[in-house]
């Protein structure tokens, strides 16, 4: 019996189980009368708990007005635990009280944060928690000095902590009813939030790699180079195109040029990972929405709190295309040849993610998840991609979703947070290596 248990409880299933457990606890806490100012249905509680645990930010509630302080703290705790991983805190706690950490638990946390084995998984968990605490603390202090001008002392402390955690964990939740639109032109607040989002989106492994590079004068890994280069490239291209769309859109003709530039840069950073917004997404034209959907689909970097196919996967596919056009069989990045397994995994991830989004989107259309005249073709697609990328941006249709729509988005958020391949491996009964190979035969493609 014990042998069957260990065979079935794979690292991927442990991750899925940890998220399901956290969502269940969060749901029960949110349904308590002390959490809300008005009764919350079961499906709405599950939706909110899933969105917080999967650090998405899509919500049918006004977090600042519909939830009590206790309810808001529940959401914030789910964001922190979901972003850093409940197993990270579990390992840290088990080590402190002297409990042994199983090999499968070690593999599960390595699956979440790194592509290589760690000798001491407790050290990995400790570094993850320490990095998060330092960045979130510094972010909270910097935000406090900016928001202390706008709010009473204690409220300034609270909103600073809330938004620093939300930004670093790439959650996109805000206690303000208009998210961050009221601070659209505030350069300081925008820069602080963008920096926190960027650091939360590049992944803990990259931050640790940079730390070692500075303190021990080691070379940056290929992974870190690809993550930083791709992230900066996407921010630059996204900002440039988004600013152009805002300049050419009559809807935003009254917005000052400074605000348009700041909004363009902010959303190029936030759209791939976090979902905090400084403009009304529902007012954007189709070109801008398409750009945002592309960025959301790419998502954050591996080992971070964000979703999507990840920046490294995108870089591998672009490199694959470039090398094929150059007539090369191997895929080369920064003068390093990538393993064929990595390339194959990247292709599988993109194809699988594309078909999953297409399936959810198709189900939303045929099942009628919105009342008449409450959403369009592109607004539903935007919602699905946002859920998969665990971004949380919306054109405003989230509160109007019926129960079927909420269930579909809940599933999408969970798959997006864990990753399509991780979820697929978790749902496969038993993964076994084939004992033989079939004969090879070619086909014509293209």
Coordinates of C-alpha atoms in Angstrom, one line a residue:
X1 CA 0.0 0.0 0.0
X2 CA 2.8 2.4 0.9
X3 CA 4.6 1.6 -2.4
X4 CA 1.4 2.4 -4.4
X5 CA 1.0 5.7 -2.4
X6 CA 4.6 6.8 -3.2
X7 CA 4.1 5.8 -6.9
X8 CA 0.9 7.8 -7.2
X9 CA 1.9 10.9 -5.2
X10 CA 4.3 12.5 -7.8
X11 CA 5.9 15.9 -7.2
X12 CA 3.4 17.4 -9.7
X13 CA 0.4 15.9 -7.8
X14 CA 1.9 17.2 -4.5
X15 CA 1.9 20.7 -6.0
X16 CA -1.7 20.4 -7.2
X17 CA -2.8 19.0 -3.9
X18 CA -1.1 21.9 -2.0
X19 CA -2.9 24.5 -4.1
X20 CA -6.3 22.6 -3.8
X21 CA -5.9 22.5 -0.1
X22 CA -5.0 26.2 0.2
X23 CA -7.9 27.1 -2.0
X24 CA -10.3 25.0 0.1
X25 CA -9.1 26.6 3.3
X26 CA -9.3 30.1 1.8
X27 CA -12.9 29.4 0.5
X28 CA -14.0 28.4 4.0
X29 CA -12.4 31.5 5.6
X30 CA -14.0 33.8 3.0
X31 CA -17.4 32.4 3.7
X32 CA -17.2 33.3 7.3
X33 CA -19.5 36.3 8.3
X34 CA -16.4 38.1 9.7
X35 CA -14.8 38.1 6.2
X36 CA -17.4 40.0 4.1
X37 CA -19.8 42.9 4.5
X38 CA -22.5 40.9 2.7
X39 CA -23.1 37.1 2.3
X40 CA -20.8 35.4 -0.3
X41 CA -22.0 32.4 -2.3
X42 CA -19.9 29.3 -2.4
X43 CA -18.9 29.7 -6.1
X44 CA -17.9 33.3 -5.5
X45 CA -15.8 32.3 -2.5
X46 CA -14.1 29.6 -4.5
X47 CA -13.5 32.0 -7.4
X48 CA -11.9 34.6 -5.1
X49 CA -9.8 32.1 -3.2
X50 CA -8.6 30.6 -6.4
X51 CA -7.8 34.0 -7.9
X52 CA -5.8 34.9 -4.8
X53 CA -4.0 31.6 -4.4
X54 CA -3.1 31.4 -8.1
X55 CA -2.0 35.1 -7.9
X56 CA -4.3 36.1 -10.7
X57 CA -6.3 39.2 -9.6
X58 CA -9.6 38.5 -11.5
X59 CA -12.3 39.3 -9.0
X60 CA -16.1 39.6 -8.9
X61 CA -15.7 41.6 -5.6
X62 CA -14.5 45.1 -4.7
X63 CA -11.8 43.9 -2.4
X64 CA -11.6 47.2 -0.5
X65 CA -15.4 47.7 0.0
X66 CA -17.0 44.2 -0.1
X67 CA -14.5 42.5 2.2
X68 CA -13.8 43.4 5.9
X69 CA -10.2 43.9 7.1
X70 CA -10.2 40.2 8.1
X71 CA -11.3 39.1 4.6
X72 CA -8.7 41.3 3.0
X73 CA -6.0 39.8 5.2
X74 CA -7.3 36.3 4.2
X75 CA -6.9 37.3 0.5
X76 CA -3.4 38.8 1.2
X77 CA -2.3 35.6 3.0
X78 CA -3.5 33.4 0.1
X79 CA -1.6 35.7 -2.3
X80 CA 1.6 35.2 -0.3
X81 CA 1.2 31.5 0.3
X82 CA 0.1 30.9 -3.3
X83 CA 2.8 33.1 -4.8
X84 CA 5.7 31.6 -2.8
X85 CA 4.2 28.2 -2.5
X86 CA 2.7 26.7 0.6
X87 CA 5.3 23.9 0.4
X88 CA 8.0 26.5 0.7
X89 CA 6.7 27.6 4.0
X90 CA 6.0 24.0 5.0
X91 CA 9.6 22.9 4.4
X92 CA 10.8 26.0 6.4
X93 CA 8.5 25.1 9.3
X94 CA 9.3 21.3 9.2
X95 CA 13.1 22.0 9.3
X96 CA 12.7 24.4 12.3
X97 CA 10.7 21.8 14.4
X98 CA 13.1 19.0 13.3
X99 CA 10.9 17.0 11.0
X100 CA 12.4 15.1 8.0
X101 CA 11.7 16.3 4.5
X102 CA 10.7 13.6 2.1
X103 CA 12.4 13.3 -1.3
X104 CA 9.2 13.9 -3.1
X105 CA 8.6 17.1 -1.2
X106 CA 12.1 18.2 -2.2
X107 CA 11.4 17.4 -5.8
X108 CA 8.1 19.3 -5.7
X109 CA 9.7 22.5 -4.5
X110 CA 12.6 22.2 -6.9
X111 CA 9.9 21.8 -9.7
X112 CA 8.4 25.2 -8.6
X113 CA 11.6 27.3 -8.4
X114 CA 14.5 25.8 -10.2
X115 CA 15.5 23.7 -13.2
X116 CA 18.5 22.1 -11.4
X117 CA 18.7 20.0 -8.3
X118 CA 19.6 21.7 -5.0
X119 CA 21.8 19.9 -2.4
X120 CA 19.9 21.6 0.4
X121 CA 16.2 22.2 -0.3
X122 CA 15.8 24.0 3.0
X123 CA 18.4 26.5 2.0
X124 CA 16.4 27.0 -1.2
X125 CA 13.2 27.6 0.7
X126 CA 15.0 29.9 3.1
X127 CA 16.4 32.0 0.3
X128 CA 13.0 32.2 -1.4
X129 CA 11.3 33.5 1.7
X130 CA 14.2 35.9 2.6
X131 CA 14.3 37.4 -0.9
X132 CA 10.5 37.9 -0.9
X133 CA 10.6 39.4 2.6
X134 CA 13.4 41.9 1.8
X135 CA 11.9 43.1 -1.5
X136 CA 8.4 43.3 -0.2
X137 CA 9.6 45.2 2.9
X138 CA 11.6 47.7 0.9
X139 CA 8.7 48.1 -1.5
X140 CA 6.3 48.7 1.4
X141 CA 8.6 51.4 2.9
X142 CA 9.0 53.2 -0.4
X143 CA 5.3 53.1 -1.2
X144 CA 4.5 54.3 2.3
X145 CA 6.5 57.5 1.8
X146 CA 4.5 58.1 -1.4
X147 CA 1.1 57.2 0.0
X148 CA 1.6 58.9 3.3
X149 CA 0.8 62.1 1.4
X150 CA -2.6 60.7 0.3
X151 CA -3.9 58.7 3.3
X152 CA -3.9 58.7 7.1
X153 CA -0.8 57.2 8.7
X154 CA -2.1 53.7 9.5
X155 CA -4.0 53.3 6.2
X156 CA -0.9 54.3 4.3
X157 CA 1.0 51.5 6.1
X158 CA -1.7 49.0 5.3
X159 CA -2.2 49.8 1.6
X160 CA 1.6 50.0 1.1
X161 CA 2.1 46.5 2.5
X162 CA -0.9 45.1 0.6
X163 CA 0.2 46.5 -2.8
X164 CA 3.9 45.6 -2.3
X165 CA 2.9 41.9 -1.6
X166 CA 0.4 41.9 -4.5
X167 CA 2.9 43.4 -6.9
X168 CA 5.8 41.1 -5.9
X169 CA 3.6 38.0 -6.0
X170 CA 2.3 39.2 -9.4
X171 CA -1.3 39.0 -8.0
X172 CA -2.9 42.2 -9.3
X173 CA -5.2 42.7 -6.4
X174 CA -5.8 46.2 -5.1
X175 CA -7.9 47.6 -2.2
X176 CA -8.7 50.6 -4.4
X177 CA -12.0 50.4 -6.4
X178 CA -10.3 51.7 -9.5
X179 CA -7.1 49.7 -9.0
X180 CA -4.2 52.2 -9.5
X181 CA -5.9 54.4 -12.1
X182 CA -6.0 57.3 -9.6
X183 CA -2.2 57.2 -9.6
X184 CA -1.8 57.1 -13.3
X185 CA 0.4 60.2 -13.5
X186 CA 2.4 59.6 -10.3
X187 CA 5.9 58.8 -11.5
X188 CA 7.2 57.7 -8.1
X189 CA 4.4 55.2 -7.4
X190 CA 4.5 53.8 -10.9
X191 CA 8.3 53.3 -10.8
X192 CA 8.2 51.6 -7.4
X193 CA 5.3 49.3 -8.4
X194 CA 7.0 48.5 -11.7
X195 CA 10.3 47.6 -10.0
X196 CA 8.6 45.3 -7.5
X197 CA 6.6 43.6 -10.3
X198 CA 9.8 43.1 -12.4
X199 CA 11.7 41.6 -9.5
X200 CA 8.8 39.3 -8.7
X201 CA 8.4 38.3 -12.4
X202 CA 12.0 37.3 -13.2
X203 CA 12.1 34.4 -10.8
X204 CA 13.9 33.6 -7.6
X205 CA 16.7 31.7 -9.3
X206 CA 17.7 34.7 -11.3
X207 CA 17.8 36.9 -8.3
X208 CA 20.0 34.3 -6.4
X209 CA 22.2 34.0 -9.5
X210 CA 22.7 37.8 -9.6
X211 CA 23.5 37.8 -5.9
X212 CA 26.2 35.1 -6.3
X213 CA 27.5 36.9 -9.4
X214 CA 28.0 40.1 -7.3
X215 CA 29.2 38.5 -4.0
X216 CA 31.3 35.5 -5.4
X217 CA 32.1 37.0 -8.9
X218 CA 30.6 34.0 -10.7
X219 CA 29.3 34.1 -14.2
X220 CA 25.6 34.4 -14.8
X221 CA 23.9 31.2 -15.9
X222 CA 22.4 30.9 -19.4
X223 CA 19.0 30.8 -17.8
X224 CA 19.5 34.2 -16.1
X225 CA 20.8 35.8 -19.3
X226 CA 17.8 34.6 -21.3
X227 CA 15.3 35.7 -18.6
X228 CA 16.7 39.2 -18.2
X229 CA 17.3 39.8 -21.9
X230 CA 13.9 38.5 -23.0
X231 CA 12.1 40.4 -20.2
X232 CA 13.7 43.7 -21.1
X233 CA 13.1 43.2 -24.8
X234 CA 9.4 42.5 -24.2
X235 CA 9.1 45.5 -21.9
X236 CA 10.7 47.8 -24.5
X237 CA 8.7 46.5 -27.5
X238 CA 5.5 46.4 -25.5
X239 CA 5.9 49.9 -24.2
X240 CA 6.7 51.3 -27.7
X241 CA 3.7 49.7 -29.4
X242 CA 1.3 50.4 -26.6
X243 CA 2.3 54.1 -26.5
X244 CA 1.7 54.3 -30.3
X245 CA -1.8 52.8 -29.9
X246 CA -2.6 55.3 -27.2
X247 CA -1.4 58.2 -29.3
X248 CA -3.5 57.0 -32.2
X249 CA -6.7 56.2 -30.2
X250 CA -9.2 59.1 -30.1
X251 CA -10.6 57.7 -26.8
X252 CA -7.4 58.7 -25.0
X253 CA -7.0 62.1 -26.8
X254 CA -7.5 64.0 -23.5
X255 CA -4.8 62.0 -21.7
X256 CA -1.6 64.0 -21.3
X257 CA 1.5 62.8 -23.2
X258 CA 3.4 62.1 -20.0
X259 CA 0.5 59.9 -18.8
X260 CA 0.4 58.0 -22.1
X261 CA 4.1 57.2 -21.9
X262 CA 3.9 56.2 -18.2
X263 CA 0.8 54.1 -18.8
X264 CA 2.5 52.4 -21.8
X265 CA 5.6 51.4 -19.8
X266 CA 3.6 50.4 -16.7
X267 CA 1.3 48.1 -18.6
X268 CA 4.1 46.6 -20.6
X269 CA 5.6 45.5 -17.3
X270 CA 2.4 44.6 -15.5
X271 CA 0.6 42.9 -18.3
X272 CA 2.9 39.9 -18.5
X273 CA 2.8 39.1 -14.8
X274 CA 0.9 41.2 -12.3
X275 CA -2.3 42.8 -13.6
X276 CA -2.3 46.0 -11.6
X277 CA -3.6 48.7 -14.0
X278 CA -3.5 52.4 -14.3
X279 CA -6.0 52.7 -17.1
X280 CA -9.5 51.4 -17.9
X281 CA -8.7 48.2 -20.0
X282 CA -12.3 48.2 -21.3
X283 CA -11.7 51.4 -23.2
X284 CA -8.7 50.0 -25.3
X285 CA -9.1 49.3 -29.0
X286 CA -8.7 45.9 -30.5
X287 CA -5.0 46.5 -31.5
X288 CA -4.1 47.3 -27.9
X289 CA -6.1 44.4 -26.5
X290 CA -4.3 42.0 -29.0
X291 CA -0.9 43.3 -27.8
X292 CA -1.9 42.8 -24.2
X293 CA -3.2 39.3 -24.9
X294 CA 0.1 38.4 -26.6
X295 CA 2.1 39.6 -23.5
X296 CA -0.2 37.8 -21.1
X297 CA 0.2 34.6 -23.1
X298 CA 4.0 34.8 -22.9
X299 CA 3.7 35.7 -19.2
X300 CA 6.4 35.8 -16.5
X301 CA 9.7 33.9 -16.1
X302 CA 10.2 30.3 -14.8
X303 CA 10.5 30.0 -11.1
X304 CA 8.5 33.2 -10.5
X305 CA 5.0 33.7 -9.2
X306 CA 3.5 34.4 -12.6
X307 CA 1.8 32.3 -15.3
X308 CA 1.8 32.1 -19.1
X309 CA 4.1 30.0 -21.2
X310 CA 7.1 31.9 -19.7
X311 CA 9.7 34.2 -21.2
X312 CA 12.3 31.4 -21.6
X313 CA 9.9 29.3 -23.6
X314 CA 9.3 32.2 -25.9
X315 CA 13.0 32.8 -26.3
X316 CA 13.6 29.2 -27.1
X317 CA 11.0 29.2 -29.8
X318 CA 12.3 32.4 -31.3
X319 CA 15.8 31.0 -31.2
X320 CA 14.6 27.7 -32.8
X321 CA 13.0 29.7 -35.7
X322 CA 16.1 31.8 -36.1
X323 CA 18.5 28.8 -36.2
X324 CA 16.3 26.9 -38.6
X325 CA 16.3 29.9 -41.0
X326 CA 20.1 29.9 -40.7
X327 CA 20.1 26.2 -41.7
X328 CA 21.2 25.0 -38.3
X329 CA 19.9 21.8 -36.8
X330 CA 20.8 22.7 -33.2
X331 CA 19.3 25.6 -31.2
X332 CA 21.9 28.1 -30.0
X333 CA 21.4 30.8 -27.4
X334 CA 24.3 33.0 -26.1
X335 CA 26.8 30.6 -27.7
X336 CA 25.3 27.6 -25.9
X337 CA 23.5 24.7 -27.5
X338 CA 20.2 23.9 -25.9
X339 CA 19.3 20.2 -25.2
X340 CA 16.8 18.8 -27.6
X341 CA 14.6 17.9 -24.6
X342 CA 14.3 21.5 -23.6
X343 CA 13.3 22.5 -27.2
X344 CA 10.8 19.7 -27.4
X345 CA 9.3 20.6 -24.0
X346 CA 9.0 24.3 -25.1
X347 CA 7.1 23.3 -28.3
X348 CA 4.8 21.0 -26.3
X349 CA 4.1 23.7 -23.8
X350 CA 3.2 26.3 -26.4
X351 CA 1.0 23.9 -28.4
X352 CA -0.7 22.5 -25.3
X353 CA -1.3 25.9 -23.9
X354 CA -2.7 27.2 -27.2
X355 CA -5.2 24.3 -27.5
X356 CA -6.2 24.6 -23.8
X357 CA -7.0 28.3 -24.1
X358 CA -8.9 27.6 -27.4
X359 CA -10.9 24.9 -25.7
X360 CA -11.9 27.1 -22.7
X361 CA -12.7 30.0 -25.0
X362 CA -14.8 27.8 -27.2
X363 CA -16.7 26.4 -24.1
X364 CA -17.3 30.0 -22.9
X365 CA -18.9 30.8 -26.3
X366 CA -21.1 27.8 -26.7
X367 CA -22.2 27.6 -23.0
X368 CA -23.1 31.3 -22.9
X369 CA -21.1 32.5 -19.8
X370 CA -22.3 36.1 -20.1
X371 CA -25.8 37.8 -20.2
X372 CA -26.7 39.3 -23.6
X373 CA -24.9 42.6 -24.4
X374 CA -22.5 42.2 -21.5
X375 CA -19.5 41.0 -23.4
X376 CA -18.0 40.6 -26.9
X377 CA -15.9 37.9 -28.7
X378 CA -12.7 39.7 -27.9
X379 CA -13.6 40.5 -24.3
X380 CA -14.2 36.8 -23.5
X381 CA -11.0 35.8 -25.2
X382 CA -9.1 38.5 -23.2
X383 CA -10.6 37.1 -20.0
X384 CA -9.5 33.6 -20.7
X385 CA -6.0 34.6 -21.7
X386 CA -5.8 36.8 -18.6
X387 CA -6.8 33.9 -16.4
X388 CA -4.3 31.5 -18.1
X389 CA -1.5 34.1 -17.7
X390 CA -2.6 34.6 -14.1
X391 CA -2.6 38.3 -14.9
X392 CA -5.9 39.6 -13.7
X393 CA -6.6 42.3 -16.3
X394 CA -10.2 42.4 -17.5
X395 CA -12.3 44.5 -19.9
X396 CA -14.9 44.5 -17.0
X397 CA -16.9 41.3 -17.7
X398 CA -15.7 39.3 -14.6
X399 CA -18.6 40.3 -12.3
X400 CA -21.1 39.3 -15.0
X401 CA -19.9 35.7 -15.5
X402 CA -22.5 33.1 -14.6
X403 CA -21.6 30.0 -12.5
X404 CA -20.5 28.1 -15.6
X405 CA -18.2 30.9 -16.7
X406 CA -16.7 31.2 -13.2
X407 CA -16.0 27.4 -13.1
X408 CA -14.2 27.6 -16.4
X409 CA -12.1 30.6 -15.3
X410 CA -11.3 28.9 -12.0
X411 CA -9.9 25.9 -14.0
X412 CA -8.0 28.2 -16.3
X413 CA -6.4 30.1 -13.4
X414 CA -5.3 26.9 -11.7
X415 CA -3.8 25.4 -14.9
X416 CA -2.1 28.8 -15.7
X417 CA -0.5 28.9 -12.2
X418 CA 0.7 25.4 -12.1
X419 CA 1.7 25.3 -15.8
X420 CA 0.0 23.3 -18.6
X421 CA 2.6 20.5 -18.5
X422 CA 2.7 20.2 -14.7
X423 CA -1.1 20.0 -14.6
X424 CA -1.0 17.4 -17.4
X425 CA 1.6 15.3 -15.6
X426 CA -0.4 15.6 -12.4
X427 CA -3.5 14.2 -14.1
X428 CA -1.8 11.3 -15.9
X429 CA -2.4 8.1 -13.9
X430 CA 1.2 6.7 -14.2
X431 CA 4.0 8.1 -16.3
X432 CA 6.2 5.3 -17.6
X433 CA 9.1 5.3 -20.0
X434 CA 8.5 3.2 -23.1
X435 CA 10.5 -0.1 -23.3
X436 CA 10.8 0.0 -27.1
X437 CA 10.8 2.5 -30.0
X438 CA 8.8 2.2 -33.2
X439 CA 10.5 2.3 -36.6
X440 CA 11.2 5.8 -38.0
X441 CA 9.5 7.1 -41.1
X442 CA 9.4 10.6 -42.6
X443 CA 6.4 12.7 -43.7
X444 CA 6.2 15.9 -45.8
X445 CA 5.5 19.1 -43.9
X446 CA 4.9 22.7 -44.9

